[in-house]
Short mmCIF file of C-alpha atoms in Angstrom, two decimals:
data_model
loop_
_atom_site.label_atom_id
_atom_site.label_comp_id
_atom_site.label_asym_id
_atom_site.label_seq_id
_atom_site.Cartn_x
_atom_site.Cartn_y
_atom_site.Cartn_z
CA MET A 299 98.35 133.88 106.67
CA ASN A 300 98.63 131.25 109.26
CA SER A 301 101.20 128.38 108.56
CA LEU A 302 98.02 125.87 108.84
CA THR A 303 95.56 127.60 106.77
CA GLY A 304 93.97 125.05 104.46
CA THR A 305 94.83 122.15 106.50
CA ARG A 306 91.04 121.02 106.75
CA ALA A 307 90.39 121.18 103.02
CA LEU A 308 93.64 119.23 102.25
CA THR A 309 92.84 116.51 104.97
CA ARG A 310 89.31 116.15 103.24
CA LEU A 311 91.06 115.86 99.83
CA ALA A 312 93.64 113.31 101.22
CA LEU A 313 90.82 111.20 102.68
CA ARG A 314 88.80 111.53 99.53
CA LEU A 315 91.75 110.38 97.27
CA ASP A 316 92.53 107.51 99.54
CA ARG A 317 89.10 106.49 100.55
CA VAL A 318 89.41 103.00 98.85
CA ARG A 319 93.12 102.34 99.56
CA LEU A 320 92.81 103.29 103.47
CA THR A 321 89.54 101.40 103.75
CA VAL A 322 91.10 98.14 102.49
CA TRP A 323 94.14 98.81 104.90
CA VAL A 324 92.02 99.53 107.91
CA VAL A 325 89.39 96.71 107.47
CA GLY A 326 92.36 94.34 106.73
CA LEU A 327 94.20 95.19 109.71
CA ALA A 328 91.18 95.16 112.00
CA VAL A 329 90.05 91.71 110.82
CA MET A 330 93.39 89.83 111.30
CA PRO A 331 93.49 90.00 114.95
CA MET A 332 89.78 89.09 115.47
CA GLY A 333 90.04 86.19 113.00
CA THR A 334 93.35 84.88 114.55
CA ALA A 335 91.65 84.93 118.01
CA ALA A 336 88.48 83.29 116.88
CA ASN A 337 90.37 80.40 115.30
CA TYR A 338 92.67 80.01 118.38
CA LEU A 339 89.55 79.63 120.50
CA LYS A 340 88.66 76.61 118.34
CA LEU A 341 92.29 75.14 118.20
CA TYR A 342 93.05 75.39 122.04
CA PRO A 343 89.83 75.07 123.87
CA THR A 344 91.28 74.32 127.35
CA GLN A 345 93.95 75.94 129.42
CA GLN A 346 95.86 72.66 129.29
CA ASP A 347 96.15 73.04 125.55
CA LEU A 348 97.46 76.53 125.83
CA GLU A 349 100.07 75.52 128.47
CA ALA A 350 101.20 72.66 126.14
CA VAL A 351 101.92 75.04 123.17
CA SER A 352 103.37 77.81 125.44
CA GLY A 353 106.26 75.65 126.15
CA VAL A 354 107.07 75.12 122.55
CA LEU A 355 106.54 78.90 121.92
CA SER A 356 109.28 79.94 124.34
CA ASN A 357 111.96 78.48 122.46
CA PRO A 358 114.47 81.21 121.60
CA SER A 359 114.13 80.71 117.84
CA LEU A 360 110.44 81.26 117.78
CA VAL A 361 110.86 84.11 120.10
CA ALA A 362 113.32 85.85 117.77
CA LEU A 363 110.83 85.44 114.77
CA SER A 364 107.61 86.47 116.53
CA GLY A 365 108.52 87.84 120.06
CA PRO A 366 108.03 86.36 123.43
CA LEU A 367 104.70 84.90 124.69
CA PHE A 368 103.99 87.12 127.68
CA GLY A 369 100.40 85.58 128.59
CA VAL A 370 99.49 81.82 128.46
CA SER A 371 95.94 82.67 127.18
CA ILE A 372 94.01 82.93 123.81
CA GLY A 373 94.73 86.75 124.03
CA GLY A 374 98.42 86.30 124.81
CA LEU A 375 98.68 83.69 121.93
CA THR A 376 96.87 86.08 119.61
CA THR A 377 99.31 88.85 120.25
CA TRP A 378 102.33 86.53 119.78
CA LYS A 379 101.05 85.25 116.48
CA ILE A 380 99.69 88.49 114.75
CA GLY A 381 101.47 91.12 116.83
CA VAL A 382 104.55 91.83 115.01
CA THR A 383 102.97 91.33 111.58
CA GLU A 384 100.26 93.80 112.57
CA PHE A 385 102.71 96.44 113.63
CA ILE A 386 104.85 95.98 110.46
CA LEU A 387 101.97 96.30 108.27
CA VAL A 388 100.32 99.28 110.04
CA ALA A 389 103.74 101.01 109.87
CA LEU A 390 104.10 100.52 106.04
CA MET A 391 100.34 101.84 105.67
CA SER A 392 101.31 104.81 107.62
CA LEU A 393 104.70 105.77 105.99
CA LEU A 394 103.31 105.20 102.46
CA THR A 395 100.37 107.57 103.24
CA VAL A 396 102.50 110.36 104.64
CA VAL A 397 105.15 110.27 101.75
CA ARG A 398 102.32 110.01 99.25
CA HIS A 399 100.64 113.11 100.35
CA THR A 400 103.88 115.27 100.94
CA ARG A 401 106.89 114.20 98.79
CA THR A 402 105.17 112.51 96.08
CA GLU A 403 102.92 115.57 95.65
CA GLU A 404 105.93 117.78 95.27
CA GLU A 405 107.64 115.55 93.04
CA THR A 406 104.90 115.44 90.67
CA GLY A 407 104.14 119.12 90.90
CA ARG A 408 100.65 119.00 92.08
CA LEU A 409 101.63 120.57 95.45
CA GLU A 410 103.01 123.61 93.66
CA LEU A 411 99.68 124.21 91.96
CA LEU A 412 97.90 123.84 95.31
CA ARG A 413 100.16 126.30 96.79
CA ALA A 414 99.18 128.84 94.48
CA THR A 415 95.93 128.94 96.46
CA VAL A 416 95.51 130.15 100.13
CA ILE A 417 97.49 127.41 101.77
CA GLY A 418 99.85 127.68 104.71
CA ARG A 419 103.55 126.41 104.62
CA HIS A 420 102.73 123.58 107.01
CA ALA A 421 99.24 122.59 105.91
CA PRO A 422 100.25 119.77 103.59
CA LEU A 423 102.46 118.04 106.08
CA THR A 424 99.82 118.54 108.67
CA ALA A 425 97.05 117.09 106.45
CA ALA A 426 99.22 114.20 105.60
CA LEU A 427 99.86 113.42 109.25
CA LEU A 428 95.98 113.87 110.33
CA THR A 429 95.23 111.47 107.55
CA ALA A 430 97.52 108.87 108.92
CA VAL A 431 96.45 109.52 112.39
CA LEU A 432 92.78 109.10 111.62
CA ALA A 433 93.48 105.86 109.80
CA ASN A 434 95.55 104.49 112.80
CA LEU A 435 92.90 105.54 115.28
CA ALA A 436 90.31 103.85 113.36
CA ILE A 437 92.33 100.64 113.27
CA ALA A 438 93.14 100.91 116.90
CA VAL A 439 89.31 101.15 117.86
CA LEU A 440 88.26 98.23 115.37
CA VAL A 441 91.03 95.99 116.53
CA ALA A 442 89.87 96.42 120.24
CA LEU A 443 86.17 96.10 119.54
CA GLY A 444 86.93 93.03 117.32
CA LEU A 445 88.85 91.24 119.84
CA MET A 446 86.39 92.11 122.50
CA ALA A 447 83.53 90.77 120.18
CA THR A 448 85.44 87.15 120.35
CA GLY A 449 85.24 87.23 124.14
CA LEU A 450 88.77 88.41 125.00
CA PRO A 451 89.13 90.67 128.00
CA ALA A 452 88.54 94.37 127.35
CA ALA A 453 91.92 95.64 128.69
CA GLY A 454 94.10 93.48 126.78
CA SER A 455 92.10 94.08 123.59
CA ALA A 456 92.34 97.77 124.17
CA ALA A 457 96.14 97.34 124.81
CA LEU A 458 96.55 95.53 121.50
CA GLY A 459 94.49 97.97 119.66
CA LEU A 460 96.38 101.00 121.17
CA ALA A 461 99.73 99.42 120.48
CA THR A 462 98.90 98.73 116.88
CA GLY A 463 97.71 102.45 116.32
CA LEU A 464 100.52 103.93 118.29
CA VAL A 465 103.12 101.91 116.09
CA GLY A 466 101.42 103.42 112.95
CA ILE A 467 101.47 106.87 114.34
CA LEU A 468 105.20 106.77 115.25
CA PHE A 469 106.12 105.59 111.78
CA ALA A 470 103.83 108.32 110.25
CA ALA A 471 105.92 110.88 112.30
CA ILE A 472 109.20 109.14 110.86
CA ALA A 473 108.04 109.43 107.44
CA ALA A 474 107.03 113.03 107.99
CA ALA A 475 110.76 113.62 108.91
CA ALA A 476 112.25 111.50 106.15
CA ALA A 477 110.05 113.18 103.51
CA GLN A 478 111.95 116.50 104.19
CA LEU A 479 115.40 114.99 103.60
CA THR A 480 115.32 113.86 99.88
CA GLN A 481 113.85 115.09 96.67
CA SER A 482 112.50 111.63 95.73
CA ALA A 483 109.48 109.98 97.10
CA ARG A 484 111.28 106.65 96.51
CA ALA A 485 114.10 107.70 98.60
CA ALA A 486 111.94 108.84 101.47
CA ASN A 487 110.07 105.76 101.39
CA GLY A 488 113.38 103.77 101.52
CA ILE A 489 114.72 105.82 104.36
CA ALA A 490 111.56 104.98 106.51
CA ALA A 491 111.35 101.53 105.46
CA ALA A 492 115.03 101.13 106.38
CA VAL A 493 114.18 102.31 109.89
CA LEU A 494 111.33 99.80 109.98
CA GLY A 495 113.56 96.98 108.89
CA GLY A 496 116.07 97.97 111.51
CA THR A 497 113.58 98.14 114.41
CA TYR A 498 112.54 94.40 113.43
CA LEU A 499 116.15 93.17 113.54
CA LEU A 500 116.63 95.01 116.82
CA ARG A 501 113.58 93.35 118.20
CA ALA A 502 114.55 89.90 117.04
CA VAL A 503 117.97 90.22 118.57
CA GLY A 504 116.75 91.74 121.65
CA ASP A 505 114.00 89.16 122.36
CA SER A 506 116.30 86.29 121.79
CA GLY A 507 119.22 87.70 123.46
CA PRO A 508 120.14 90.93 125.17
CA THR A 509 116.58 92.19 126.36
CA TRP A 510 117.61 95.81 126.36
CA LEU A 511 117.85 95.88 122.65
CA SER A 512 114.16 95.17 122.18
CA TRP A 513 113.48 98.35 124.11
CA LEU A 514 115.14 100.25 121.20
CA SER A 515 112.46 98.96 118.74
CA PRO A 516 109.05 100.54 118.42
CA THR A 517 107.80 96.87 117.49
CA GLY A 518 109.33 95.81 120.65
CA TRP A 519 107.46 98.45 122.44
CA GLY A 520 104.20 97.32 121.17
CA LEU A 521 104.79 93.79 122.47
CA HIS A 522 106.09 95.26 125.62
CA MET A 523 102.69 96.68 126.21
CA ARG A 524 101.99 93.00 127.27
CA PRO A 525 98.39 92.91 126.06
CA TYR A 526 96.49 90.20 128.19
CA ALA A 527 99.46 89.80 130.54
CA GLY A 528 99.33 92.58 132.96
CA GLU A 529 99.07 95.79 130.44
CA ARG A 530 101.91 98.32 130.84
CA TRP A 531 100.13 101.39 129.81
CA TRP A 532 103.07 103.64 130.57
CA VAL A 533 104.74 102.20 127.39
CA ALA A 534 102.24 104.38 125.34
CA LEU A 535 104.26 107.42 126.58
CA LEU A 536 107.27 106.12 124.66
CA PHE A 537 105.37 106.19 121.29
CA VAL A 538 103.87 109.71 122.13
CA GLY A 539 107.07 111.07 123.02
CA PHE A 540 109.08 109.91 120.11
CA ALA A 541 106.26 110.71 117.71
CA ALA A 542 106.15 114.30 118.98
CA VAL A 543 109.94 114.61 118.49
CA PHE A 544 109.76 113.28 114.89
CA ILE A 545 106.86 115.38 114.06
CA ALA A 546 108.65 118.44 115.33
CA VAL A 547 111.77 117.59 113.35
CA GLY A 548 109.62 117.24 110.32
CA TYR A 549 108.20 120.70 110.74
CA VAL A 550 111.60 122.28 111.56
CA LEU A 551 113.07 120.64 108.36
CA GLU A 552 110.26 121.65 106.25
CA ALA A 553 110.60 125.23 107.07
CA ARG A 554 114.31 125.36 106.23
CA ARG A 555 113.92 123.97 102.68
CA ASP A 556 112.39 125.18 99.37
CA VAL A 557 109.33 123.51 97.84
CA GLY A 558 110.34 120.60 95.83
CA ALA A 559 113.87 120.44 97.14
CA GLY A 560 115.24 118.28 100.05
CA LEU A 561 117.48 118.98 102.89
CA LEU A 562 120.02 116.74 101.51
CA ALA A 563 120.72 118.43 98.06
CA GLU A 564 121.18 116.32 95.21
CA ARG A 565 124.88 116.68 93.63
CA LEU A 566 124.93 118.38 90.25
CA GLY A 567 126.37 116.13 87.59
CA PRO A 568 128.94 117.00 85.06
CA ALA A 569 127.98 119.09 82.15
CA GLU A 570 128.58 116.15 79.73
CA ALA A 571 127.51 112.61 80.46
CA SER A 572 130.23 109.89 80.85
CA PRO A 573 130.47 107.32 78.06
CA GLY A 574 129.20 104.79 80.55
CA LEU A 575 125.65 106.43 80.33
CA ARG A 576 125.34 105.55 76.63
CA THR A 577 122.78 102.73 77.15
CA PRO A 578 119.42 102.58 78.66
CA LEU A 579 120.72 99.76 80.87
CA ALA A 580 123.58 102.06 82.20
CA LEU A 581 121.26 104.71 83.03
CA ALA A 582 118.97 102.26 84.91
CA TRP A 583 122.07 101.13 86.81
CA ARG A 584 122.75 104.75 87.87
CA LEU A 585 119.04 105.06 88.96
CA GLN A 586 118.82 101.68 90.83
CA ARG A 587 122.31 101.12 92.24
CA GLY A 588 121.56 102.93 95.61
CA LEU A 589 118.35 101.14 96.20
CA LEU A 590 119.98 97.70 95.26
CA LEU A 591 122.94 98.34 97.64
CA GLY A 592 120.46 99.14 100.67
CA TRP A 593 118.35 96.30 100.02
CA THR A 594 121.41 94.03 99.72
CA ILE A 595 122.71 95.09 103.00
CA GLY A 596 119.39 94.81 104.79
CA LEU A 597 118.56 91.53 103.66
CA ALA A 598 122.27 90.04 104.23
CA LEU A 599 121.58 91.26 107.95
CA SER A 600 118.27 89.65 108.01
CA GLY A 601 119.61 86.36 106.81
CA ALA A 602 122.35 86.26 109.19
CA VAL A 603 120.16 87.08 112.25
CA LEU A 604 117.31 84.77 111.34
CA GLY A 605 119.71 82.02 110.15
CA GLY A 606 121.79 82.04 113.29
CA ALA A 607 118.53 81.92 115.27
CA ALA A 608 117.65 78.65 113.69
CA ALA A 609 120.32 76.89 115.53
CA GLY A 610 118.21 77.23 118.72
CA ILE A 611 115.15 75.34 117.36
CA GLY A 612 116.85 72.04 118.03
CA ASP A 613 116.75 72.46 121.81
CA LEU A 614 112.94 72.74 121.64
CA GLU A 615 111.40 70.71 124.30
CA SER A 616 108.25 68.93 123.45
CA PRO A 617 105.78 69.11 126.69
CA ASN A 618 103.71 66.14 125.72
CA GLN A 619 103.36 63.11 123.71
CA GLN A 620 101.33 64.48 121.05
CA LEU A 621 104.04 67.25 120.22
CA THR A 622 106.70 64.63 120.40
CA ASP A 623 104.87 62.59 117.73
CA ILE A 624 104.58 65.61 115.65
CA LEU A 625 108.21 66.33 115.86
CA ASN A 626 109.10 62.82 114.96
CA ARG A 627 106.84 62.82 111.87
CA MET A 628 108.75 66.04 110.80
CA GLY A 629 111.90 64.26 111.09
CA GLY A 630 112.80 64.78 114.70
CA ARG A 631 114.89 67.80 115.73
CA ASN A 632 116.55 68.26 112.35
CA GLY A 633 113.31 67.98 110.61
CA LEU A 634 112.04 70.86 112.84
CA THR A 635 115.32 73.06 112.05
CA ASP A 636 114.50 72.50 108.54
CA ALA A 637 110.95 73.56 108.78
CA PHE A 638 111.95 76.61 110.74
CA LEU A 639 114.57 77.59 107.85
CA ALA A 640 111.96 77.08 105.33
CA ALA A 641 109.50 79.41 107.26
CA ILE A 642 112.20 82.19 107.81
CA PHE A 643 113.36 82.10 104.12
CA GLY A 644 109.68 82.00 102.79
CA ILE A 645 109.33 85.27 104.93
CA ILE A 646 112.65 86.74 103.54
CA GLY A 647 111.46 85.92 100.06
CA MET A 648 108.25 87.92 100.49
CA VAL A 649 110.38 90.72 101.78
CA ALA A 650 112.63 90.51 98.74
CA ALA A 651 109.39 90.70 96.47
CA ALA A 652 108.79 94.24 98.12
CA TYR A 653 112.09 95.26 96.27
CA THR A 654 110.96 93.47 93.16
CA VAL A 655 107.49 95.30 93.00
CA GLN A 656 109.46 98.62 93.85
CA VAL A 657 111.77 98.37 90.98
CA THR A 658 109.19 97.17 88.59
CA LEU A 659 106.88 100.18 89.37
CA ARG A 660 109.78 102.53 88.70
CA LEU A 661 108.75 102.10 85.07
CA ARG A 662 105.36 103.83 85.85
CA GLN A 663 107.18 106.57 88.00
CA GLU A 664 109.42 107.40 85.19
CA GLU A 665 106.55 107.75 82.84
CA SER A 666 104.21 109.61 85.39
CA SER A 667 106.95 112.04 86.00
CA GLY A 668 107.55 112.94 82.15
CA ARG A 669 111.27 111.88 82.30
CA VAL A 670 110.70 108.93 79.86
CA GLU A 671 109.50 111.09 77.24
CA ALA A 672 113.07 112.66 76.63
CA LEU A 673 114.65 109.20 76.60
CA LEU A 674 112.04 107.80 73.95
CA ALA A 675 112.68 110.89 71.95
CA THR A 676 116.00 109.30 71.22
CA ARG A 677 116.77 105.91 69.31
CA VAL A 678 115.72 104.12 72.61
CA SER A 679 112.65 101.95 72.04
CA ARG A 680 109.93 101.41 74.67
CA LEU A 681 111.00 97.83 75.11
CA GLN A 682 114.70 98.65 75.44
CA TRP A 683 113.70 101.20 78.07
CA ALA A 684 111.35 98.63 80.07
CA ALA A 685 113.97 95.86 79.87
CA SER A 686 116.88 98.08 81.31
CA HIS A 687 114.71 98.38 84.49
CA LEU A 688 113.30 94.94 84.64
CA VAL A 689 116.73 93.45 84.57
CA PHE A 690 117.07 94.87 88.28
CA ALA A 691 113.59 93.55 89.00
CA LEU A 692 114.59 89.97 87.89
CA LEU A 693 118.25 89.71 88.60
CA GLY A 694 118.35 92.25 91.43
CA THR A 695 116.06 90.11 93.29
CA ALA A 696 118.05 87.03 92.59
CA LEU A 697 121.06 88.73 94.17
CA LEU A 698 119.15 89.84 97.11
CA LEU A 699 118.01 86.19 97.94
CA ALA A 700 121.61 84.78 97.16
CA VAL A 701 123.04 87.19 99.62
CA SER A 702 120.55 86.40 102.37
CA GLY A 703 121.00 82.65 101.72
CA LEU A 704 124.70 82.72 101.91
CA ALA A 705 124.54 84.96 105.03
CA GLY A 706 121.92 82.61 106.76
CA GLY A 707 123.90 79.55 105.72
CA LEU A 708 127.10 80.91 107.07
CA ALA A 709 125.52 82.04 110.25
CA TYR A 710 123.51 78.85 110.85
CA GLY A 711 126.57 76.72 109.77
CA ALA A 712 128.86 78.39 112.24
CA GLN A 713 126.42 77.77 115.10
CA VAL A 714 126.20 73.99 114.30
CA HIS A 715 129.80 73.76 113.36
CA ASP A 716 128.95 72.55 109.71
CA VAL A 717 129.53 75.53 107.55
CA GLY A 718 130.37 73.44 104.46
CA GLY A 719 127.45 71.24 104.90
CA GLN A 720 124.70 73.88 105.58
CA VAL A 721 125.55 76.86 103.30
CA GLY A 722 124.31 74.93 100.27
CA ARG A 723 121.03 73.82 101.92
CA VAL A 724 120.18 77.26 103.14
CA PHE A 725 121.14 78.93 99.96
CA GLY A 726 118.81 76.57 98.16
CA ALA A 727 116.06 77.49 100.67
CA ALA A 728 116.31 81.11 99.61
CA MET A 729 116.68 80.75 95.91
CA VAL A 730 113.58 78.62 95.49
CA GLN A 731 111.75 81.80 96.43
CA LEU A 732 112.72 83.59 93.11
CA PRO A 733 110.09 82.39 90.67
CA ALA A 734 107.30 83.59 93.05
CA THR A 735 108.84 87.01 93.21
CA TRP A 736 109.16 87.08 89.44
CA VAL A 737 105.27 86.49 89.18
CA LEU A 738 104.83 89.78 91.16
CA ALA A 739 107.19 91.51 88.62
CA GLY A 740 105.13 90.03 85.74
CA PHE A 741 101.94 91.12 87.33
CA GLY A 742 103.30 94.57 87.91
CA VAL A 743 104.48 94.86 84.25
CA ALA A 744 100.87 93.76 82.98
CA LEU A 745 99.31 96.43 85.29
CA ILE A 746 101.63 99.11 83.64
CA GLY A 747 101.11 97.86 80.19
CA LEU A 748 97.47 97.18 80.38
CA ALA A 749 95.93 99.47 83.06
CA PRO A 750 98.76 101.96 84.05
CA ARG A 751 96.34 103.89 86.49
CA LEU A 752 95.97 100.68 88.58
CA SER A 753 99.65 99.83 88.73
CA THR A 754 99.64 100.47 92.58
CA LEU A 755 97.73 97.22 92.73
CA ALA A 756 100.99 95.27 92.31
CA TRP A 757 101.51 96.19 96.06
CA ALA A 758 97.99 94.95 96.88
CA ALA A 759 98.91 91.62 95.31
CA LEU A 760 102.06 91.36 97.38
CA ILE A 761 100.14 92.14 100.67
CA LEU A 762 97.55 89.66 99.74
CA SER A 763 100.20 86.82 99.12
CA VAL A 764 101.75 87.51 102.48
CA LEU A 765 98.32 87.22 104.24
CA LEU A 766 97.11 84.11 102.46
CA VAL A 767 100.42 82.24 103.19
CA GLU A 768 100.96 83.41 106.68
CA LEU A 769 97.29 83.27 107.92
CA GLY A 770 95.41 81.24 105.29
CA ALA A 771 95.71 77.94 107.19
CA LEU A 772 94.85 79.63 110.55
CA PHE A 773 91.80 81.12 109.03
CA GLY A 774 90.65 77.92 107.72
CA LEU A 775 90.74 79.22 104.08
CA SER A 776 90.31 76.59 101.31
CA GLN A 777 93.61 75.60 99.77
CA TRP A 778 92.37 76.84 96.21
CA ILE A 779 92.37 80.38 97.80
CA VAL A 780 95.52 79.96 99.60
CA ASP A 781 96.99 78.80 96.14
CA ILE A 782 96.38 82.29 94.58
CA ALA A 783 99.65 83.41 96.24
CA PRO A 784 102.49 82.58 94.25
CA PHE A 785 104.63 81.78 97.45
CA ALA A 786 102.25 79.11 98.29
CA HIS A 787 103.68 76.73 95.44
CA VAL A 788 107.40 77.17 96.56
CA PRO A 789 109.15 74.16 97.66
CA LYS A 790 109.65 73.86 101.45
CA LEU A 791 113.45 73.67 101.34
CA PRO A 792 115.45 72.56 103.27
CA GLY A 793 113.94 69.18 104.46
CA SER A 794 111.43 68.40 101.87
CA ALA A 795 112.01 67.00 98.35
CA PHE A 796 112.66 69.49 95.60
CA THR A 797 110.29 69.58 92.77
CA ALA A 798 110.89 71.49 89.53
CA THR A 799 107.23 71.62 88.43
CA PRO A 800 105.86 74.40 90.44
CA MET A 801 109.14 76.41 89.79
CA LEU A 802 108.52 76.01 85.98
CA TRP A 803 104.87 76.88 86.33
CA LEU A 804 105.54 80.07 88.43
CA THR A 805 108.22 81.16 85.80
CA VAL A 806 105.75 80.49 82.98
CA VAL A 807 103.12 82.56 84.55
CA ALA A 808 105.64 85.35 85.24
CA VAL A 809 106.68 85.34 81.62
CA ALA A 810 103.23 85.35 80.25
CA LEU A 811 102.25 88.32 82.47
CA GLY A 812 105.28 90.12 81.72
CA ALA A 813 104.78 89.66 77.84
CA ALA A 814 101.26 90.74 78.07
CA GLY A 815 102.36 93.99 79.82
CA LEU A 816 105.27 94.59 77.24
CA VAL A 817 102.80 94.21 74.42
CA GLY A 818 100.34 96.67 76.00
CA LEU A 819 103.23 99.23 76.82
CA ARG A 820 104.30 99.09 73.08
CA ARG A 821 100.87 99.82 71.77
CA ARG A 822 99.32 102.33 74.13
CA ASP A 823 99.75 106.00 74.41
CA MET A 824 102.61 107.46 76.55
CA PRO A 825 102.47 109.01 79.08
CA VAL A 826 99.31 108.35 80.65
CA ALA A 827 98.56 110.79 83.62
#
């Protein structure tokens, strides 16, 4: 039997299972660049307007956040605004798709049933990669066609579409290799996501400092294809070459391990559990500590890099009187720096919310895997079990925001020679994000308790929040639509006045959602497949 036997059938099955999920991803990622370009055509109708704003966007702090502006045109501005966001989202889509159809299928035992039929050794991995590649090709084509439909040049539109698709394909390949390393889908996603976070930081540091660092990042490669600014088509070879390497590594590693096992074998525990594992909370700590440590390190680095970059925003040169007036209304240079800090910690808050959702959904993973049945067969109640994991969703997120705020405050304070005066202000900008992340935790618990089969919609809620906050104003959406996102209600610290009312309301909403979910969890049947 050929090692690829059954690939076509498995690909069709994967596409059928993901028909709704992938359709949402593809359409959303295709519409974002087109909508951004259409709105910029209204905001900057003349070349003079574009040249005025380009002087602002060349500031090193803004370059660290979104990358360099290579071309002073509507296409160049669109690439600057949406490029990095598009690359990160398409990478997430790809790595989640590949891990879901490989490691998750093995972890749940479904792949073992499929292997009882006529299926080759490499067919599941190949089908997962083909599914991700097809989705990315669709995104690439639709992005290019959508941008051309707005009147932008065909070459630049094709370059941005190609860059987006290639970033996704490369991270699908990275996920294919990561899925062979560990027995857990959660750990495989974590490895691939850590690579994604590292590439973002490399690009941020490289674009605002040593340029060669950005060439170590796939998101940097996407920008260096220079859509609408003298396209560099040869950069596509970097994506193709590294994707081929990671795919080859994935196949080699898959051939060397048993089905259901990871290349990095888990250590056998002692014959008897230690006294420290006598409570549900202690068990949850044992399961969550590695994830929490990785996220803590990642957000500490992010806070330090982006906080340090904020110091350069004060050097921004305003090219015309209109922008000077805007700066003055914002509070001058200090006001602009505060606005930048508020923006980057708003982004960090939404990144931390990904940890919140991931930990919250661990409840559903424990249930669907069957492990929770053995735990609930003891004197542990459902609410005790749920509370033991939610502690990490709530307090763990608080720790992540605190660490990022302290790291950002120290980095920014050191740059402006005022550590004592800036640490507290930046720390506050990070911590005000906490109630918004709790709303997403509450929403996840509500789904798990009331509609467990729809629990993955918690990720959709996070992505929708990001899009509404980051692009709602640009797309001209009504404020009541943007207000659906919990992060839209967070006080813009530092700089603006702190108001406790929205924080209290967010907390009330989080508690209400969580309480409804816990009531449903207590009353419904368990487990639900």
